[in-house]
Coordinates of C-alpha atoms in Angstrom, one line a residue:
P1 CA 8.5 -13.1 -40.5
A2 CA 8.1 -16.6 -38.9
A3 CA 11.6 -17.6 -39.7
L4 CA 13.0 -14.2 -38.5
G5 CA 11.0 -14.7 -35.2
R6 CA 12.5 -18.1 -34.7
L7 CA 16.0 -16.8 -35.4
I8 CA 15.5 -14.0 -32.8
F9 CA 14.2 -16.4 -30.3
C10 CA 17.3 -18.6 -30.7
V11 CA 19.5 -15.6 -30.1
G12 CA 17.7 -15.0 -26.8
H13 CA 17.8 -18.6 -25.8
V14 CA 21.5 -18.9 -26.6
A15 CA 22.2 -15.8 -24.5
M16 CA 20.3 -17.3 -21.5
K17 CA 22.1 -20.7 -21.8
T18 CA 25.4 -18.8 -22.0
L19 CA 24.5 -17.0 -18.8
V20 CA 23.7 -20.3 -17.0
H21 CA 27.0 -21.8 -18.0
I22 CA 28.8 -18.7 -16.6
E23 CA 26.8 -19.0 -13.4
S24 CA 27.8 -22.5 -13.1
C25 CA 31.5 -21.7 -13.5
R26 CA 31.2 -19.0 -11.1
K27 CA 29.8 -21.4 -8.4
Q28 CA 32.7 -23.9 -9.1
L29 CA 35.3 -21.1 -8.8
D30 CA 33.7 -20.0 -5.5
K31 CA 33.9 -23.5 -4.1
R32 CA 37.6 -23.8 -5.3
R33 CA 38.4 -20.5 -3.7
S34 CA 36.8 -21.4 -0.4
A35 CA 38.6 -24.7 -0.3
L36 CA 41.9 -23.1 -1.0
A37 CA 41.3 -20.5 1.6
D38 CA 40.8 -23.2 4.3
G39 CA 43.9 -25.1 3.2
D40 CA 47.4 -25.3 4.8
A41 CA 50.4 -23.3 3.6
T42 CA 52.0 -26.2 1.7
A43 CA 48.8 -26.6 -0.3
D44 CA 48.8 -22.8 -1.0
R45 CA 52.3 -22.9 -2.4
L46 CA 51.4 -25.8 -4.5
A47 CA 48.3 -24.1 -5.8
Q48 CA 50.1 -21.0 -6.7
E49 CA 52.7 -23.0 -8.7
L50 CA 49.9 -24.8 -10.6
G51 CA 47.8 -21.5 -11.0
T52 CA 45.0 -22.7 -9.0
S53 CA 45.3 -20.5 -6.0
A54 CA 42.6 -18.5 -4.4
A55 CA 43.9 -15.4 -6.1
A56 CA 43.9 -17.1 -9.4
A57 CA 40.2 -18.2 -8.8
E58 CA 39.3 -14.6 -8.1
E59 CA 41.0 -13.5 -11.3
Q60 CA 39.0 -16.0 -13.2
L61 CA 35.9 -14.7 -11.7
D62 CA 36.7 -11.2 -12.9
V63 CA 37.3 -12.7 -16.4
L64 CA 33.8 -14.3 -16.4
D65 CA 32.2 -11.0 -15.2
Q66 CA 33.9 -9.1 -18.0
M67 CA 32.9 -11.7 -20.5
A68 CA 29.1 -11.5 -19.5
Q69 CA 29.1 -7.7 -19.6
T70 CA 31.0 -6.8 -22.7
N71 CA 31.8 -9.8 -24.9
I72 CA 28.5 -11.6 -25.1
V73 CA 25.9 -8.9 -25.9
T74 CA 27.4 -5.4 -26.3
N75 CA 30.3 -6.4 -28.5
P76 CA 29.0 -5.9 -32.0
N77 CA 31.5 -8.4 -33.4
S78 CA 30.3 -11.3 -31.1
L79 CA 27.9 -14.0 -32.3
L80 CA 25.0 -12.7 -30.1
G81 CA 25.9 -9.0 -30.0
A82 CA 25.7 -8.8 -33.8
W83 CA 22.0 -9.5 -33.6
A84 CA 21.2 -7.0 -30.8
P85 CA 20.6 -3.9 -33.2
L86 CA 18.0 -6.0 -35.1
V87 CA 16.2 -7.0 -31.9
I88 CA 16.1 -3.5 -30.7
A89 CA 14.7 -2.3 -34.1
V90 CA 11.9 -4.9 -34.0
C91 CA 11.0 -3.7 -30.5
K92 CA 10.9 -0.1 -31.5
N93 CA 8.6 -0.9 -34.5
S94 CA 8.9 2.5 -35.7
N95 CA 6.8 2.2 -38.9
N96 CA 4.5 -0.5 -37.6
A97 CA 6.2 -2.9 -40.0
F98 CA 6.3 -5.9 -37.7
G99 CA 3.6 -8.3 -36.7
A100 CA 2.7 -9.2 -33.1
E101 CA 4.4 -12.6 -33.2
L102 CA 7.6 -11.1 -34.3
R103 CA 7.4 -8.3 -31.7
A104 CA 6.7 -10.9 -28.9
S105 CA 9.8 -12.8 -29.9
A106 CA 12.0 -9.7 -30.0
T107 CA 10.8 -8.3 -26.8
L108 CA 11.5 -11.6 -25.0
T109 CA 14.9 -11.8 -26.6
M110 CA 15.7 -8.2 -25.5
C111 CA 14.7 -9.0 -21.9
K112 CA 17.0 -12.1 -22.0
L113 CA 19.9 -10.0 -23.3
M114 CA 19.3 -7.5 -20.6
C115 CA 19.5 -10.2 -18.0
V116 CA 23.0 -11.1 -19.3
S117 CA 24.5 -7.7 -19.5
S118 CA 23.9 -4.9 -17.1
E119 CA 25.4 -2.4 -19.5
F120 CA 22.9 -3.5 -22.2
C121 CA 20.1 -3.4 -19.5
E122 CA 20.7 0.1 -18.5
S123 CA 20.8 1.3 -22.1
Q124 CA 17.6 -0.3 -23.0
L125 CA 15.4 0.1 -19.9
Q126 CA 13.5 3.2 -21.2
L127 CA 12.8 1.3 -24.4
L128 CA 11.4 -1.6 -22.4
F129 CA 9.1 0.5 -20.3
T130 CA 7.9 2.4 -23.4
V131 CA 7.0 -0.8 -25.1
M132 CA 5.2 -2.1 -22.0
K133 CA 3.1 1.1 -21.9
N134 CA 2.3 1.5 -25.5
E135 CA 2.2 -2.0 -26.8
P136 CA -1.3 -2.9 -27.9
E137 CA -0.8 -6.7 -27.4
Q138 CA -1.7 -7.7 -23.9
S139 CA 0.4 -10.9 -24.0
I140 CA 3.6 -8.9 -24.8
R141 CA 2.9 -6.5 -21.9
A142 CA 2.2 -9.4 -19.6
N143 CA 5.4 -11.2 -20.6
I144 CA 7.4 -7.9 -20.0
A145 CA 5.9 -7.8 -16.4
I146 CA 7.3 -11.3 -15.7
A147 CA 10.7 -10.4 -17.2
L148 CA 10.9 -7.3 -15.1
G149 CA 10.9 -9.5 -12.0
D150 CA 14.0 -11.4 -13.2
L151 CA 15.7 -8.0 -14.1
F152 CA 15.1 -6.6 -10.7
F153 CA 16.8 -9.8 -9.3
R154 CA 19.7 -9.6 -11.6
H155 CA 20.3 -5.8 -11.6
P156 CA 18.6 -4.3 -8.5
N157 CA 20.6 -1.2 -8.5
I158 CA 19.8 -0.3 -12.1
L159 CA 16.1 -1.2 -11.9
T160 CA 15.3 0.5 -8.5
P161 CA 14.9 4.0 -10.0
W162 CA 12.3 2.6 -12.4
T163 CA 10.1 1.2 -9.7
A164 CA 7.4 3.8 -10.1
H165 CA 7.0 2.8 -13.7
L166 CA 6.4 -0.8 -12.7
Y167 CA 3.7 0.4 -10.2
A168 CA 2.1 2.5 -12.9
Q169 CA 1.3 -0.7 -14.9
L170 CA -1.2 -1.8 -12.1
R171 CA -3.6 0.5 -13.9
D172 CA -3.3 -1.4 -17.1
G173 CA -6.6 -2.1 -18.9
E174 CA -6.1 -5.9 -19.0
P175 CA -6.6 -8.0 -16.0
R176 CA -3.8 -10.5 -17.0
V177 CA -1.2 -7.6 -17.1
R178 CA -2.4 -6.2 -13.8
K179 CA -2.2 -9.7 -12.2
N180 CA 1.3 -10.3 -13.5
V181 CA 2.5 -6.9 -12.3
L182 CA 0.9 -7.4 -8.9
M183 CA 2.4 -10.9 -8.5
V184 CA 5.9 -9.6 -9.4
L185 CA 5.6 -6.7 -6.9
M186 CA 4.4 -9.0 -4.2
H187 CA 7.5 -11.2 -4.8
L188 CA 9.9 -8.4 -4.8
I189 CA 8.4 -6.6 -1.7
L190 CA 8.0 -9.6 0.4
N191 CA 11.4 -10.9 -0.2
D192 CA 12.9 -7.4 0.5
M193 CA 14.3 -6.8 -3.0
V194 CA 12.2 -3.6 -3.4
K195 CA 11.3 -1.1 -0.7
V196 CA 7.8 0.0 -0.4
Q197 CA 7.7 3.8 -1.0
G198 CA 5.0 6.3 -1.8
Q199 CA 3.5 4.0 -4.6
V200 CA 2.0 1.7 -2.0
S201 CA -1.3 3.4 -2.5
E202 CA -1.4 1.8 -6.0
L203 CA -1.3 -1.6 -4.3
A204 CA -4.1 -0.5 -1.9
L205 CA -6.3 0.4 -5.0
C206 CA -5.9 -3.3 -6.1
L207 CA -8.3 -4.2 -3.2
L208 CA -11.1 -2.6 -5.3
D209 CA -10.1 -4.3 -8.6
A210 CA -13.1 -5.6 -10.6
D211 CA -11.2 -8.9 -11.1
E212 CA -11.8 -11.0 -7.9
R213 CA -8.5 -12.7 -8.3
I214 CA -6.6 -9.5 -8.3
A215 CA -8.4 -8.1 -5.2
A216 CA -7.9 -11.5 -3.5
L217 CA -4.1 -11.2 -4.3
A218 CA -4.0 -7.6 -2.9
K219 CA -5.6 -8.8 0.4
L220 CA -3.1 -11.6 0.6
F221 CA -0.3 -9.3 0.1
F222 CA -1.2 -7.0 2.9
T223 CA -2.0 -9.9 5.2
E224 CA 1.6 -11.2 4.6
F225 CA 3.1 -7.8 4.6
A226 CA 1.7 -7.0 8.0
K227 CA 3.5 -10.0 9.5
K228 CA 6.8 -8.4 8.9
G229 CA 8.4 -7.4 12.2
T230 CA 8.5 -3.6 11.6
S231 CA 4.8 -3.0 11.5
P232 CA 4.8 -1.8 7.9
V233 CA 1.2 -1.3 7.5
Y234 CA 1.0 1.1 10.6
N235 CA 4.0 3.0 9.3
L236 CA 2.6 3.4 5.8
L237 CA -1.0 4.1 6.7
P238 CA -0.7 8.0 7.0
D239 CA 0.9 8.2 3.5
I240 CA -1.8 5.9 2.2
V241 CA -4.6 8.1 3.6
S242 CA -3.0 11.1 1.9
S243 CA -2.4 9.5 -1.4
L244 CA -5.8 8.0 -1.7
G245 CA -7.5 11.3 -0.5
T246 CA -6.1 13.0 -3.7
Q247 CA -7.5 10.2 -6.0
E248 CA -10.3 11.9 -7.9
S249 CA -11.5 8.7 -9.3
L250 CA -11.9 7.0 -5.9
S251 CA -15.4 7.2 -4.5
A252 CA -16.0 7.7 -0.8
D253 CA -17.3 4.2 -0.4
G254 CA -14.1 2.9 -2.0
F255 CA -12.0 4.9 0.4
R256 CA -13.9 3.5 3.4
E257 CA -13.6 0.0 2.1
I258 CA -9.8 0.2 1.6
L259 CA -9.0 2.0 4.9
G260 CA -11.5 -0.1 6.8
F261 CA -9.4 -3.2 5.7
L262 CA -6.0 -1.8 6.3
I263 CA -6.8 -0.3 9.8
T264 CA -7.7 -3.8 11.0
F265 CA -3.9 -4.5 11.0
I266 CA -3.4 -1.9 13.8
Q267 CA -3.8 -3.9 16.8
K268 CA -1.4 -2.7 19.4
D269 CA -2.6 -0.1 21.9
R270 CA 0.4 2.0 21.6
Q271 CA 0.1 2.1 17.8
T272 CA -3.5 3.1 18.1
E273 CA -2.7 6.0 20.4
S274 CA 0.0 7.2 18.0
M275 CA -2.2 6.9 15.0
V276 CA -4.8 9.0 16.7
E277 CA -2.3 11.8 17.1
K278 CA -1.1 11.5 13.5
L279 CA -4.6 11.6 12.1
C280 CA -5.7 14.4 14.3
L281 CA -2.8 16.5 13.1
R282 CA -3.9 15.9 9.5
F283 CA -7.2 17.8 9.9
D284 CA -5.5 21.2 9.3
T285 CA -3.5 20.1 6.2
S286 CA -6.4 20.8 4.1
D287 CA -9.6 22.9 4.1
A288 CA -11.6 20.4 1.9
V289 CA -14.6 18.9 3.6
Q290 CA -14.0 15.5 2.0
H291 CA -10.6 15.4 3.5
H292 CA -12.0 16.0 7.0
R293 CA -14.6 13.3 6.5
Q294 CA -11.8 10.9 5.4
V295 CA -9.7 11.5 8.4
A296 CA -12.7 11.3 10.7
F297 CA -13.7 7.9 9.3
C298 CA -10.2 6.6 9.8
L299 CA -10.3 7.7 13.4
G300 CA -13.7 6.1 13.8
A301 CA -12.5 2.8 12.3
L302 CA -9.7 2.4 15.0
T303 CA -10.2 0.1 17.9
H304 CA -9.8 2.7 20.7
T305 CA -8.2 2.3 24.1
D306 CA -8.5 4.3 27.3
K307 CA -5.4 6.4 26.3
S308 CA -6.5 6.9 22.8
V309 CA -9.8 8.4 24.0
K310 CA -7.9 10.8 26.3
K311 CA -5.6 11.7 23.4
L312 CA -8.8 12.6 21.4
I313 CA -9.8 14.9 24.3
E314 CA -6.4 16.4 24.3
L315 CA -6.4 17.0 20.6
F316 CA -10.0 18.3 20.3
R317 CA -8.6 21.7 19.2
T318 CA -7.6 20.0 15.8
Y319 CA -11.0 18.8 14.8
G320 CA -13.4 20.8 17.0
N321 CA -14.2 23.3 14.2
K322 CA -14.9 20.4 11.8
L323 CA -17.8 19.0 13.7
G324 CA -20.2 21.2 11.8
D325 CA -20.3 18.7 9.0
D326 CA -22.7 15.9 9.7
E327 CA -20.6 13.1 8.4
V328 CA -17.6 14.2 10.5
L329 CA -19.7 14.4 13.6
A330 CA -21.3 11.0 12.8
S331 CA -17.9 9.3 12.6
F332 CA -16.9 10.7 16.0
Q333 CA -20.2 9.6 17.6
S334 CA -19.9 6.1 16.1
L335 CA -16.4 6.2 17.6
T336 CA -17.7 6.7 21.1
A337 CA -20.5 4.3 20.7
K338 CA -18.2 1.6 19.6
A339 CA -15.7 2.4 22.3
R340 CA -18.5 2.0 25.0
K341 CA -19.2 -1.4 23.7
G342 CA -15.6 -2.5 23.7
F343 CA -14.7 -1.0 27.1
G344 CA -17.6 -2.3 29.1
V345 CA -18.4 -0.5 32.4
K346 CA -15.0 0.7 33.5
A347 CA -15.6 3.9 35.4
E348 CA -12.5 5.9 34.3
T349 CA -13.0 5.1 30.6
K350 CA -16.8 5.9 30.9
A351 CA -15.9 9.3 32.4
A352 CA -13.5 9.9 29.5
L353 CA -16.2 9.0 26.9
D354 CA -18.7 11.1 28.7
E355 CA -16.4 14.0 28.5
L356 CA -15.8 13.4 24.8
D357 CA -19.5 13.2 24.1
T358 CA -20.0 16.4 25.9
M359 CA -17.3 18.1 23.7
L360 CA -18.8 16.7 20.6
C361 CA -22.3 17.9 21.2
P362 CA -22.2 20.9 23.6
S363 CA -25.6 22.1 22.7
Q364 CA -27.3 18.8 23.7
A365 CA -25.2 18.9 26.9
T366 CA -26.4 22.4 27.6
E367 CA -30.1 21.4 27.1
G368 CA -29.6 18.5 29.4
D369 CA -28.1 20.6 32.1
E370 CA -31.0 23.1 31.8
A371 CA -33.6 20.2 32.1
A372 CA -31.8 18.8 35.1
A373 CA -31.6 22.2 36.7
G374 CA -35.4 22.8 36.2
A375 CA -36.2 19.5 37.7
T376 CA -34.0 20.2 40.8
A377 CA -35.7 23.6 41.3
E378 CA -39.1 22.0 41.3
D379 CA -38.1 19.3 43.7
G380 CA -36.5 22.0 46.1
A381 CA -39.7 24.1 45.9
S382 CA -41.9 21.1 47.0
A383 CA -39.6 20.3 49.8
A384 CA -39.8 23.9 51.1
G385 CA -43.5 24.0 51.3
A386 CA -44.9 25.6 48.1
P387 CA -48.4 27.1 48.2
T388 CA -51.1 24.5 47.9
P389 CA -53.3 24.6 44.8
K390 CA -56.5 26.6 44.8
A391 CA -59.8 24.7 45.7
A392 CA -61.7 23.2 42.8
A393 CA -64.7 25.1 41.3
P394 CA -68.0 24.1 42.7
T395 CA -70.2 21.8 40.6
P396 CA -73.4 23.0 39.0
K397 CA -75.6 21.4 41.6
A398 CA -73.8 22.9 44.4
A399 CA -74.0 26.3 42.7
A400 CA -77.8 25.8 42.4
K401 CA -78.3 24.9 46.0
K402 CA -76.6 28.0 47.4
P403 CA -79.2 30.6 46.0
A404 CA -81.9 28.4 47.4
A405 CA -80.6 28.3 50.8
K406 CA -80.1 32.1 50.7
A407 CA -83.8 32.6 49.8
K408 CA -85.0 30.4 52.6
A409 CA -82.8 32.4 55.1
T410 CA -84.5 35.6 53.8
R411 CA -88.0 34.3 54.4

């Protein structure tokens, strides 16, 4: 097995060296083609006669591409292609007949062969992701994660439909594998080689990873991702809220920790106002109380502006019937309290917040109005000359003196 492992490793190493040589020839041909394209007519005629014209260079590039795609790996009669079936058989490990070291060598070689040939890559992608999912050795899974980054760079159109399978490995049981997958995804996304789609919630869950290094990497990713010019975190936040809301394994505290961090990247007033509208309209997408609590928390975590408070008043119909839940009501009350601290004493904003507070707690507002009305009535009665109080009852001594005085008068 050890000798076979070394042989399989040599097959992959030779394949990569062949690819490097082909890429070097490609660069030289590109330079020649550019130089000939910028030359004069006499040089072009001379180049055509010598077979070194730009058209000839283009033809040679096509030959190199054809060689890499068909002659090196997929041709069973070629030096490297003859070993491809053996490499695939070891990776499949149908009867568990091969040891971990041999499987590791075969997996790396298969990844190298896939880098060389797009045709071979497309035919073996399913096997590669199956191995990554079911392989018991964490080192093999970690190596596949790194190799997938190279494959995405080499064959982006072939790998893009399999992006969801790469995201799924963020839930691997081993921190080393999760870390490698996260680093590969960070590299691909930040360099615009992979578009962030619905699986972005998987990246958000990494913020709660038990491994501090992974959680720190996830925070770094979102910090760098937010710097891109299209406000990506703002655009993806509603989808993240929806996706995390359906995660049964995610606790309420975990949800609040993730969204509390992501919402800090929404800093523009216009974005806040738009996010208020998007979140308010999500109240009616589910009847679950937990869903209402999550949306209310997100609204409370935003840094509100004058316009966003008015938007909350305007959209009160979307959440007014959800205020019976204590947590939902508490989130809105926290929202108004935080907004008052942030706005200061601006009269127009204070009036809007007072109106929102009245709408949130109409019963308290009614009691306050009744108390104020009662106080006003008493003040009015005093001013109009209300009846004076009755005289105080006589003291016992005074009561005793009155009968004595009456008796003296009788005498």
